[in-house]
CSV table of C-alpha atoms and ligand atoms in Angstrom, one decimal:
chain,number,residue,atom,x,y,z
F,1,MET,CA,27.5,-4.0,-4.9
F,2,LYS,CA,26.7,-2.7,-8.4
F,3,HIS,CA,25.8,0.8,-7.4
F,4,SER,CA,27.5,2.5,-4.5
F,5,PRO,CA,25.5,5.4,-3.0
F,6,ASN,CA,28.8,7.3,-3.4
F,7,SER,CA,29.0,6.5,-7.1
F,8,PRO,CA,29.6,9.7,-9.2
F,9,ILE,CA,26.1,9.8,-10.6
F,10,LEU,CA,24.8,10.5,-7.1
F,11,LEU,CA,27.2,13.3,-6.4
F,12,THR,CA,25.8,15.5,-9.1
F,13,SER,CA,24.7,18.8,-7.5
F,14,SER,CA,21.0,18.0,-7.9
F,15,LEU,CA,19.7,14.5,-8.3
F,16,HIS,CA,16.5,13.9,-10.1
F,17,VAL,CA,13.9,12.2,-7.8
F,18,ASP,CA,13.6,9.3,-10.2
F,19,GLU,CA,17.4,8.7,-10.2
F,20,ALA,CA,17.3,8.7,-6.4
F,21,ARG,CA,14.5,6.2,-6.4
F,22,LYS,CA,16.3,4.0,-8.8
F,23,ALA,CA,19.5,4.1,-6.8
F,24,ILE,CA,17.6,3.2,-3.6
F,25,SER,CA,15.8,0.3,-5.3
F,26,GLN,CA,19.1,-1.0,-6.7
F,27,LEU,CA,20.7,-1.0,-3.3
F,28,VAL,CA,17.8,-2.7,-1.7
F,29,ASP,CA,17.9,-5.4,-4.4
F,30,ASP,CA,21.6,-5.8,-3.7
F,31,LEU,CA,20.9,-6.2,0.0
F,32,ILE,CA,18.3,-8.8,-0.7
F,33,GLU,CA,20.7,-10.7,-3.0
F,34,GLU,CA,23.5,-10.7,-0.5
F,35,SER,CA,21.1,-12.9,1.5
F,36,ASN,CA,22.8,-12.1,4.8
F,37,VAL,CA,20.3,-9.4,5.1
F,38,ILE,CA,16.9,-8.5,6.0
F,39,ALA,CA,14.8,-10.4,3.4
F,40,ASP,CA,16.2,-13.8,4.5
F,41,PRO,CA,13.7,-16.4,3.3
F,42,SER,CA,13.8,-18.1,6.6
F,43,ASP,CA,12.3,-14.9,8.1
F,44,ILE,CA,8.8,-16.2,7.9
F,45,GLU,CA,6.1,-16.2,10.6
F,46,ILE,CA,2.7,-17.8,10.8
F,47,VAL,CA,0.1,-15.3,12.1
F,48,SER,CA,-3.6,-15.6,12.6
F,49,LEU,CA,-5.9,-13.6,10.3
F,50,ASP,CA,-6.7,-11.1,12.9
F,51,HIS,CA,-3.0,-10.1,13.1
F,52,ALA,CA,-2.2,-10.3,9.4
F,53,ILE,CA,-3.4,-6.9,8.3
F,54,ASN,CA,-0.6,-4.9,6.5
F,55,ARG,CA,1.8,-7.8,6.7
F,56,ILE,CA,3.4,-9.2,3.6
F,57,LEU,CA,2.4,-12.7,2.4
F,58,ALA,CA,5.5,-14.9,2.2
F,59,GLU,CA,4.2,-17.7,-0.1
F,60,ASP,CA,1.4,-18.1,-2.6
F,61,LEU,CA,-1.8,-18.9,-0.8
F,62,LEU,CA,-3.2,-21.9,-2.6
F,63,SER,CA,-6.9,-22.4,-2.5
F,64,PRO,CA,-7.8,-25.7,-0.7
F,65,ILE,CA,-11.3,-25.7,-2.3
F,66,ASP,CA,-13.2,-24.8,-5.4
F,67,VAL,CA,-15.1,-21.5,-5.0
F,68,PRO,CA,-18.0,-21.7,-5.4
F,69,ALA,CA,-17.9,-25.3,-4.2
F,70,ALA,CA,-20.9,-26.2,-6.4
F,71,ASP,CA,-22.9,-24.7,-9.3
F,72,ASN,CA,-25.3,-22.2,-7.7
F,73,SER,CA,-27.8,-19.5,-8.5
F,74,ALA,CA,-26.7,-16.0,-9.1
F,75,MET,CA,-30.2,-14.6,-8.7
F,76,ASP,CA,-33.5,-15.1,-6.8
F,77,GLY,CA,-35.6,-16.8,-9.4
F,78,PHE,CA,-36.5,-20.2,-10.8
F,79,ALA,CA,-34.0,-22.9,-11.9
F,80,PHE,CA,-34.8,-25.2,-14.9
F,81,ASN,CA,-33.3,-27.1,-17.8
F,82,GLY,CA,-32.4,-24.5,-20.4
F,83,GLU,CA,-32.9,-26.9,-23.3
F,84,CYS,CA,-36.5,-25.7,-23.7
F,85,LEU,CA,-35.2,-22.2,-24.6
F,86,THR,CA,-33.8,-23.6,-27.8
F,87,THR,CA,-36.6,-26.0,-28.7
F,88,SER,CA,-39.6,-23.8,-28.0
F,89,GLU,CA,-40.8,-20.3,-29.1
F,90,GLY,CA,-43.0,-17.7,-27.4
F,91,ASN,CA,-44.1,-18.2,-23.9
F,92,ILE,CA,-42.8,-21.0,-21.7
F,93,SER,CA,-44.7,-22.1,-18.6
F,94,LEU,CA,-43.1,-24.3,-16.0
F,95,GLN,CA,-44.5,-26.1,-12.9
F,96,ILE,CA,-42.9,-25.1,-9.6
F,97,VAL,CA,-42.0,-28.3,-7.7
F,98,GLY,CA,-40.2,-27.0,-4.7
F,99,THR,CA,-37.7,-24.4,-3.2
F,100,ALA,CA,-34.0,-24.4,-2.8
F,101,TYR,CA,-32.4,-22.0,-0.2
F,102,ALA,CA,-28.8,-21.0,0.3
F,103,GLY,CA,-27.6,-23.5,2.8
F,104,LYS,CA,-30.6,-25.8,2.3
F,105,PRO,CA,-30.4,-27.6,-1.0
F,106,PHE,CA,-33.2,-29.2,-2.8
F,107,GLU,CA,-32.8,-33.0,-3.0
F,108,GLY,CA,-34.1,-34.5,-6.2
F,109,GLU,CA,-34.2,-34.0,-10.0
F,110,ILE,CA,-36.1,-31.5,-12.0
F,111,SER,CA,-37.7,-32.8,-15.2
F,112,ALA,CA,-38.7,-31.1,-18.4
F,113,GLY,CA,-41.6,-28.8,-17.9
F,114,GLN,CA,-40.7,-28.3,-14.2
F,115,CYS,CA,-38.8,-25.7,-12.3
F,116,LEU,CA,-37.6,-25.0,-8.8
F,117,LYS,CA,-37.9,-21.7,-6.9
F,118,ILE,CA,-34.3,-20.8,-6.0
F,119,MET,CA,-32.6,-18.2,-3.8
F,120,THR,CA,-29.2,-16.5,-4.6
F,121,GLY,CA,-26.4,-18.8,-3.7
F,122,ALA,CA,-28.5,-22.0,-3.4
F,123,ILE,CA,-27.0,-25.1,-5.1
F,124,MET,CA,-28.4,-25.8,-8.6
F,125,PRO,CA,-30.5,-28.9,-8.4
F,126,GLY,CA,-29.9,-31.9,-10.7
F,127,GLY,CA,-31.2,-31.4,-14.2
F,128,CYS,CA,-31.0,-27.6,-14.1
F,129,ASP,CA,-28.5,-25.2,-15.7
F,130,THR,CA,-30.4,-22.0,-16.1
F,131,VAL,CA,-32.1,-19.5,-13.7
F,132,ILE,CA,-34.9,-17.0,-14.8
F,133,PRO,CA,-34.9,-14.0,-12.4
F,134,GLN,CA,-38.1,-13.7,-10.5
F,135,GLU,CA,-38.9,-10.3,-11.9
F,136,LEU,CA,-39.0,-11.6,-15.5
F,137,THR,CA,-41.7,-14.2,-14.7
F,138,SER,CA,-45.5,-13.9,-14.2
F,139,THR,CA,-47.4,-16.3,-12.1
F,140,GLN,CA,-51.1,-17.4,-12.5
F,141,ASP,CA,-51.0,-19.2,-9.1
F,142,ALA,CA,-48.3,-20.5,-6.7
F,143,THR,CA,-47.6,-23.6,-8.8
F,144,LEU,CA,-46.9,-22.2,-12.2
F,145,ILE,CA,-44.6,-19.5,-13.8
F,146,GLU,CA,-44.6,-18.1,-17.3
F,147,PHE,CA,-42.0,-16.1,-19.2
F,148,HIS,CA,-41.0,-15.3,-22.7
F,149,GLN,CA,-38.4,-17.6,-24.4
F,150,ASN,CA,-36.3,-14.7,-25.7
F,151,GLN,CA,-35.6,-13.3,-22.3
F,152,LEU,CA,-32.5,-15.5,-21.6
F,153,LYS,CA,-30.1,-18.1,-22.9
F,154,PRO,CA,-29.3,-21.6,-21.5
F,155,GLY,CA,-26.8,-21.3,-18.7
F,156,ASP,CA,-27.8,-17.7,-17.7
F,157,ASN,CA,-27.7,-16.7,-14.1
F,158,ARG,CA,-25.8,-19.7,-12.9
F,159,ARG,CA,-22.4,-19.6,-11.2
F,160,LEU,CA,-20.2,-22.5,-12.0
F,161,ARG,CA,-18.2,-24.5,-9.5
F,162,GLY,CA,-14.6,-23.2,-9.3
F,163,GLU,CA,-15.5,-20.1,-11.3
F,164,ASP,CA,-13.9,-17.7,-8.8
F,165,LEU,CA,-11.1,-19.9,-7.6
F,166,GLN,CA,-9.9,-23.4,-8.4
F,167,GLN,CA,-8.6,-25.9,-5.9
F,168,GLY,CA,-4.8,-25.9,-5.8
F,169,LYS,CA,-4.4,-22.6,-7.7
F,170,PRO,CA,-3.1,-19.4,-6.1
F,171,ALA,CA,-5.8,-17.3,-4.4
F,172,ILE,CA,-3.3,-14.6,-3.2
F,173,ALA,CA,0.1,-14.2,-4.7
F,174,ALA,CA,3.3,-14.1,-2.5
F,175,GLY,CA,4.3,-10.5,-1.9
F,176,ARG,CA,0.8,-9.1,-1.3
F,177,LEU,CA,0.6,-6.4,1.3
F,178,LEU,CA,-2.4,-7.9,3.0
F,179,ARG,CA,-5.5,-5.8,2.9
F,180,PRO,CA,-8.9,-6.4,4.5
F,181,SER,CA,-10.2,-8.0,1.4
F,182,ASP,CA,-7.3,-10.5,1.5
F,183,LEU,CA,-8.2,-11.5,5.0
F,184,GLY,CA,-11.8,-12.0,4.0
F,185,LEU,CA,-10.7,-14.1,1.0
F,186,ALA,CA,-8.5,-16.3,3.1
F,187,ALA,CA,-11.4,-16.8,5.6
F,188,SER,CA,-13.7,-17.7,2.7
F,189,LEU,CA,-11.4,-20.6,2.0
F,190,GLY,CA,-11.4,-21.7,5.6
F,191,ILE,CA,-7.8,-20.6,6.2
F,192,SER,CA,-7.3,-19.1,9.7
F,193,SER,CA,-3.6,-18.3,9.6
F,194,LEU,CA,-1.1,-17.0,7.0
F,195,LYS,CA,2.6,-17.3,6.3
F,196,VAL,CA,4.0,-13.7,6.3
F,197,LYS,CA,7.4,-12.1,6.3
F,198,ARG,CA,8.6,-11.2,9.7
F,199,LYS,CA,8.2,-7.6,10.8
F,200,LEU,CA,11.2,-5.4,9.8
F,201,LYS,CA,12.8,-3.8,12.7
F,202,VAL,CA,13.0,-0.1,12.1
F,203,ALA,CA,15.0,2.3,14.4
F,204,ILE,CA,14.1,6.0,14.4
F,205,LEU,CA,15.9,8.9,15.9
F,206,SER,CA,15.7,12.6,15.9
F,207,SER,CA,18.9,14.7,15.8
F,208,GLY,CA,19.2,18.3,16.9
F,209,ASP,CA,20.3,20.3,19.9
F,210,GLU,CA,17.1,22.3,19.7
F,211,LEU,CA,14.8,19.3,20.2
F,212,ARG,CA,13.0,18.6,23.4
F,213,SER,CA,10.9,15.6,24.3
F,214,LEU,CA,7.3,16.1,25.1
F,215,ASP,CA,7.9,15.8,28.9
F,216,GLN,CA,10.4,18.7,28.9
F,217,LYS,CA,9.9,22.4,29.1
F,218,LEU,CA,10.6,24.5,26.1
F,219,ASP,CA,13.4,26.9,26.7
F,220,PRO,CA,14.1,29.8,24.3
F,221,GLY,CA,15.0,28.5,20.8
F,222,SER,CA,14.0,25.0,21.5
F,223,ILE,CA,11.1,23.1,19.9
F,224,TYR,CA,9.3,19.8,20.5
F,225,ASP,CA,10.5,16.8,18.6
F,226,SER,CA,7.6,16.1,16.3
F,227,ASN,CA,9.3,14.0,13.7
F,228,ARG,CA,9.5,10.8,15.7
F,229,TYR,CA,5.8,10.9,16.1
F,230,SER,CA,4.9,11.4,12.5
F,231,LEU,CA,7.5,8.7,11.6
F,232,THR,CA,5.9,6.3,14.2
F,233,GLY,CA,2.5,6.9,12.6
F,234,LEU,CA,3.9,6.3,9.1
F,235,LEU,CA,5.6,3.1,10.2
F,236,ASN,CA,2.6,1.8,12.1
F,237,ARG,CA,0.6,1.9,8.9
F,238,LEU,CA,3.1,-0.7,7.6
F,239,ASN,CA,2.8,-2.9,10.7
F,240,LEU,CA,6.5,-2.8,11.5
F,241,GLU,CA,8.5,-3.2,14.7
F,242,ILE,CA,9.6,0.3,15.7
F,243,ILE,CA,12.7,0.8,17.8
F,244,ASP,CA,12.6,4.3,19.3
F,245,CYS,CA,16.1,5.7,19.7
F,246,GLY,CA,14.9,9.0,21.0
F,247,ILE,CA,16.6,12.4,20.5
F,248,VAL,CA,20.3,12.6,19.8
F,249,ARG,CA,22.4,15.7,20.4
F,250,ASP,CA,24.3,17.3,17.6
F,251,ASP,CA,27.7,16.0,18.6
F,252,PRO,CA,29.7,13.3,16.9
F,253,ALA,CA,30.2,11.1,19.9
F,254,SER,CA,26.4,10.9,20.7
F,255,LEU,CA,25.5,10.4,17.0
F,256,LYS,CA,28.1,7.7,16.6
F,257,HIS,CA,26.9,5.9,19.7
F,258,ALA,CA,23.3,6.1,18.5
F,259,PHE,CA,24.1,4.8,15.0
F,260,ILE,CA,26.1,1.9,16.4
F,261,ASP,CA,23.2,1.1,18.8
F,262,ALA,CA,20.7,1.1,15.9
F,263,ALA,CA,23.0,-0.9,13.6
F,264,SER,CA,23.4,-3.6,16.3
F,265,LYS,CA,19.6,-4.4,16.3
F,266,ALA,CA,17.7,-2.8,13.4
F,267,ASP,CA,17.2,-3.7,9.8
F,268,VAL,CA,16.7,-0.1,8.9
F,269,LEU,CA,17.6,3.2,10.6
F,270,ILE,CA,15.6,6.4,9.8
F,271,SER,CA,17.0,9.6,11.3
F,272,SER,CA,15.7,13.1,10.8
F,273,GLY,CA,17.7,16.3,10.9
F,274,GLY,CA,21.4,16.9,10.6
F,275,VAL,CA,21.9,16.3,6.9
F,276,SER,CA,21.6,19.9,5.7
F,277,VAL,CA,24.7,21.6,4.3
F,278,GLY,CA,25.6,23.3,7.6
F,279,GLU,CA,25.3,20.1,9.6
F,280,ALA,CA,26.2,17.2,7.4
F,281,ASP,CA,30.0,17.4,7.7
F,282,PHE,CA,30.4,15.6,11.0
F,283,THR,CA,27.7,13.1,10.1
F,284,LYS,CA,29.6,12.3,6.9
F,285,GLN,CA,32.7,11.6,9.0
F,286,ILE,CA,30.9,9.2,11.2
F,287,MET,CA,29.4,7.5,8.2
F,288,GLN,CA,32.7,6.9,6.6
F,289,GLU,CA,33.6,4.8,9.6
F,290,LEU,CA,30.3,3.0,10.1
F,291,GLY,CA,29.2,2.3,6.5
F,292,ASP,CA,28.8,3.5,3.0
F,293,VAL,CA,26.4,6.5,2.8
F,294,GLY,CA,25.9,9.1,0.1
F,295,PHE,CA,24.8,12.6,0.9
F,296,TRP,CA,22.4,13.7,-1.7
F,297,LYS,CA,20.9,17.0,-2.9
F,298,ILE,CA,17.7,15.9,-4.5
F,299,ALA,CA,15.9,18.2,-7.0
F,300,MET,CA,12.7,18.2,-5.0
F,301,ARG,CA,10.6,20.4,-2.7
F,302,PRO,CA,10.4,19.9,0.1
F,303,GLY,CA,13.1,17.5,1.1
F,304,ARG,CA,16.3,18.6,-0.8
F,305,PRO,CA,19.0,17.1,1.4
F,306,MET,CA,19.0,13.4,2.2
F,307,ALA,CA,21.5,10.8,3.2
F,308,PHE,CA,21.1,7.2,2.1
F,309,GLY,CA,23.2,4.1,2.3
F,310,MET,CA,24.0,1.3,4.7
F,311,LEU,CA,25.7,0.7,8.0
F,312,LYS,CA,28.2,-2.2,8.2
F,313,PRO,CA,27.2,-5.1,10.4
F,314,ILE,CA,28.3,-4.4,14.0
F,315,ALA,CA,30.8,-7.0,15.3
F,316,GLY,CA,28.9,-9.6,17.3
F,317,ARG,CA,25.6,-9.0,15.7
F,318,ILE,CA,24.1,-12.4,14.8
F,319,PRO,CA,23.3,-13.0,12.0
F,320,ALA,CA,25.7,-10.4,10.6
F,321,ARG,CA,23.4,-7.9,8.9
F,322,LYS,CA,23.8,-4.5,7.3
F,323,THR,CA,21.4,-1.8,8.3
F,324,LEU,CA,19.8,0.3,5.6
F,325,PHE,CA,20.1,4.0,6.5
F,326,PHE,CA,17.9,6.9,5.6
F,327,GLY,CA,19.0,10.3,6.9
F,328,LEU,CA,15.9,12.4,6.2
F,329,PRO,CA,15.9,16.2,6.4
F,330,GLY,CA,14.8,17.7,9.7
F,331,ASN,CA,11.8,19.8,8.4
F,332,PRO,CA,8.6,18.1,9.6
F,333,VAL,CA,6.9,18.2,6.2
F,334,ALA,CA,10.1,17.2,4.4
F,335,VAL,CA,10.3,14.1,6.6
F,336,MET,CA,6.9,13.0,5.5
F,337,VAL,CA,7.4,13.7,1.9
F,338,THR,CA,10.8,11.9,1.7
F,339,PHE,CA,9.3,9.0,3.6
F,340,TYR,CA,6.4,8.8,1.2
F,341,GLN,CA,8.7,9.2,-1.9
F,342,PHE,CA,11.7,7.0,-0.9
F,343,VAL,CA,11.4,5.2,2.4
F,344,ARG,CA,8.0,3.5,2.2
F,345,SER,CA,8.6,1.7,-1.1
F,346,ALA,CA,12.1,0.7,0.0
F,347,LEU,CA,10.7,-0.9,3.2
F,348,LEU,CA,8.1,-2.8,1.2
F,349,GLN,CA,10.7,-3.9,-1.3
F,350,LEU,CA,13.1,-5.0,1.4
F,351,ASN,CA,10.3,-7.1,2.9
F,352,GLY,CA,9.4,-8.8,-0.4
F,353,ALA,CA,6.2,-6.9,-1.3
F,354,ASN,CA,5.4,-7.2,-5.0
F,355,GLN,CA,3.7,-3.8,-5.2
F,356,THR,CA,5.6,-1.0,-3.6
F,357,GLU,CA,4.3,2.1,-5.3
F,358,PRO,CA,1.3,4.0,-4.0
F,359,PRO,CA,-1.4,4.8,-6.6
F,360,ILE,CA,-1.5,8.1,-8.4
F,361,THR,CA,-4.7,9.7,-9.7
F,362,GLN,CA,-5.5,13.0,-11.3
F,363,ALA,CA,-7.6,16.0,-10.5
F,364,ILE,CA,-8.3,19.5,-11.8
F,365,SER,CA,-6.5,22.3,-10.0
F,366,GLU,CA,-8.9,24.9,-8.5
F,367,THR,CA,-6.2,27.5,-8.4
F,368,PRO,CA,-3.0,28.5,-10.3
F,369,ILE,CA,0.1,26.9,-8.7
F,370,ARG,CA,3.5,28.5,-9.1
F,371,LYS,CA,6.1,25.9,-10.1
F,372,LYS,CA,9.7,26.2,-11.4
F,373,PRO,CA,10.9,23.5,-13.8
F,374,GLY,CA,13.9,21.5,-12.6
F,375,ARG,CA,12.6,19.9,-9.4
F,376,THR,CA,9.7,17.7,-8.4
F,377,GLU,CA,7.3,19.3,-6.0
F,378,PHE,CA,4.9,17.8,-3.4
F,379,GLN,CA,2.3,20.3,-2.5
F,380,ARG,CA,-0.3,19.5,0.2
F,381,ALA,CA,-3.9,19.7,-0.9
F,382,ILE,CA,-7.4,18.6,-0.5
F,383,LEU,CA,-9.0,16.3,-3.1
F,384,GLY,CA,-12.7,17.1,-3.5
F,385,ARG,CA,-15.3,17.3,-6.2
F,386,GLY,CA,-16.4,20.2,-8.3
F,387,ARG,CA,-20.0,21.2,-9.0
F,388,ASP,CA,-19.8,19.2,-12.3
F,389,GLY,CA,-18.8,16.1,-10.4
F,390,ARG,CA,-15.3,16.0,-11.6
F,391,PRO,CA,-12.4,15.6,-9.1
F,392,THR,CA,-10.8,18.8,-8.0
F,393,VAL,CA,-7.8,19.7,-5.8
F,394,LYS,CA,-7.0,22.7,-3.7
F,395,LEU,CA,-3.8,23.5,-1.9
F,396,THR,CA,-3.9,23.8,1.9
F,397,GLY,CA,-2.4,27.2,2.9
F,398,SER,CA,1.3,27.9,3.4
F,399,GLN,CA,3.4,25.3,1.7
F,400,GLY,CA,6.6,25.9,3.8
F,401,ALA,CA,8.6,22.7,4.6
F,402,GLY,CA,8.2,23.3,8.3
F,403,VAL,CA,4.4,23.9,8.2
F,404,LEU,CA,3.0,20.7,9.5
F,405,ARG,CA,-0.5,22.1,9.6
F,406,SER,CA,-0.6,22.2,5.8
F,407,MET,CA,0.0,18.4,5.9
F,408,SER,CA,-2.5,17.8,8.7
F,409,GLU,CA,-5.3,19.6,6.8
F,410,ALA,CA,-4.5,17.9,3.5
F,411,ASN,CA,-5.7,14.5,2.3
F,412,CYS,CA,-3.3,14.3,-0.7
F,413,PHE,CA,-0.1,15.5,-2.4
F,414,VAL,CA,-0.3,17.3,-5.7
F,415,ILE,CA,2.8,16.0,-7.4
F,416,LEU,CA,4.3,18.4,-9.9
F,417,ALA,CA,6.8,16.7,-12.2
F,418,HIS,CA,10.5,17.7,-12.6
F,419,ASP,CA,10.0,19.5,-15.9
F,420,GLN,CA,6.6,21.0,-15.2
F,421,GLY,CA,6.2,24.8,-15.1
F,422,ASN,CA,3.3,26.9,-13.6
F,423,ILE,CA,-0.1,25.4,-13.4
F,424,SER,CA,-3.2,27.3,-14.4
F,425,THR,CA,-6.7,27.0,-12.9
F,426,GLY,CA,-8.4,24.1,-14.6
F,427,ASP,CA,-5.2,22.1,-15.4
F,428,TRP,CA,-5.2,18.4,-14.6
F,429,VAL,CA,-2.5,17.6,-12.0
F,430,ASP,CA,-1.2,14.3,-10.5
F,431,VAL,CA,-2.5,13.5,-7.0
F,432,ALA,CA,-1.4,10.9,-4.5
F,433,LEU,CA,-3.9,10.2,-1.7
F,434,PHE,CA,-2.5,9.9,1.8
F,435,ASP,CA,-4.8,6.9,2.6
F,436,GLY,CA,-5.5,3.8,0.6
F,437,LEU,CA,-9.2,3.4,1.6
F,438,LEU,CA,-9.5,-0.3,1.3
U,501,AMP,P1,18.0,20.2,10.0
U,501,AMP,O1,17.7,19.3,8.9
U,501,AMP,O2,18.6,19.5,11.2
U,501,AMP,O3,18.8,21.4,9.6
U,501,AMP,O4,16.6,20.8,10.5
U,501,AMP,C1,15.8,21.6,9.7
U,501,AMP,C2,14.6,22.2,10.4
U,501,AMP,O5,13.8,21.2,10.9
U,501,AMP,C3,15.1,23.0,11.7
U,501,AMP,O6,14.3,24.1,11.8
U,501,AMP,C4,14.9,22.0,12.8
U,501,AMP,O7,14.7,22.7,14.0
U,501,AMP,C5,13.7,21.3,12.4
U,501,AMP,N1,13.7,19.9,12.9
U,501,AMP,C6,14.7,19.1,12.9
U,501,AMP,N2,14.4,17.9,13.6
U,501,AMP,C7,13.1,18.1,14.0
U,501,AMP,C8,12.2,17.3,14.7
U,501,AMP,N3,12.6,16.0,15.2
U,501,AMP,N4,11.0,17.7,15.0
U,501,AMP,C9,10.6,19.0,14.6
U,501,AMP,N5,11.4,19.8,13.9
U,501,AMP,C10,12.7,19.4,13.6
U,502,MG,MG1,19.6,20.1,12.9
């Protein structure tokens, strides 16, 4: 391994978010390279289009046909031979000799002086290369159209065969996280199933003596375990296989047992809680036995403590595979922020996705925001539109790391960069939307 998570750079007292991301990405690359791991090329499945959403395409999808399959009209109008546009001046009049509909082509040739009424998508008849849109023509009667020669050029309003996609060329590149448009595109080529990477198996667990499951009564000092549910939601958006390892008590034996169980069957383990300064010590001990895990203090808010590394293959696991481990902080908002910032892209990378970063946009802050340089902050906010139509963003109430409501009401993060200081009303800020809409 080129970069151990325990390498000195990662033990600096506060790790820049970008350094943490780089180290994670490097380790994931190493895991892929080691080939005994998760992204094994043999791990490919064939799924029908209706099950392919949010899966990752395993091989380039080659188009079996030209799209469009024939030259056709881009407009409702009249098709004719465009040569007359270069040989005549002023008004041109053409005789209408028939009609071509989408799905019902006109059989026959069109000669000079003639035209064909044609609908959008209908195949261009023999002898025609140009379409004049209906609204640019005038008609004396149902058999004749007239238009001015300078209104178009030869070849206008015609879509050429193979213009969108050529037979044998990639229609969708390997590594695409499949979206609705990709499924439609595959269907438009007559393809009903796709080769995708198998679903990663992701184990989740919550650690903490204070945690209760939803069917238990809350005794004084206890709280419901919410993290497993937000994590399940986050993972479901990536169409993964989730292995729910439940709540684990804060004692070394239970934790060790749970980690071994996860390492015996999951590609990735995501735990929450138990990595803050007061609690990490016995987790560290267990990790020394089970794998190679770094305990980081990341210069970010929320989400400062985080553990990351891998668990060794458990004896008897076939094939022998390491398990990538993310020990996220326990605070419910910190869990979601660290997932967004570190885990999501690592899962996509591990499974061969070619684009792993969510898009960032910008909006104008409606209020001042206090920000100390020296850490990256993820504030919860609502992206909207000002009276002048420009995008605006407004924070959602209390920004405490445990206040899940701020997250629930928000539709985006305002991301304030490491070196950024206070924000004034009217400043542009970076924004990451929670949902990709399409
Ligand atoms: P920890 O990182 O274990 O110190 O936890 C930090 C805070 O997050 C504490 O207030 C915990 O009670 C809370 N917390 C930890 N795990 C969970 C969970 N699964 N659901 C809700 N809150 C949690
Ligand atoms: Mg705890």
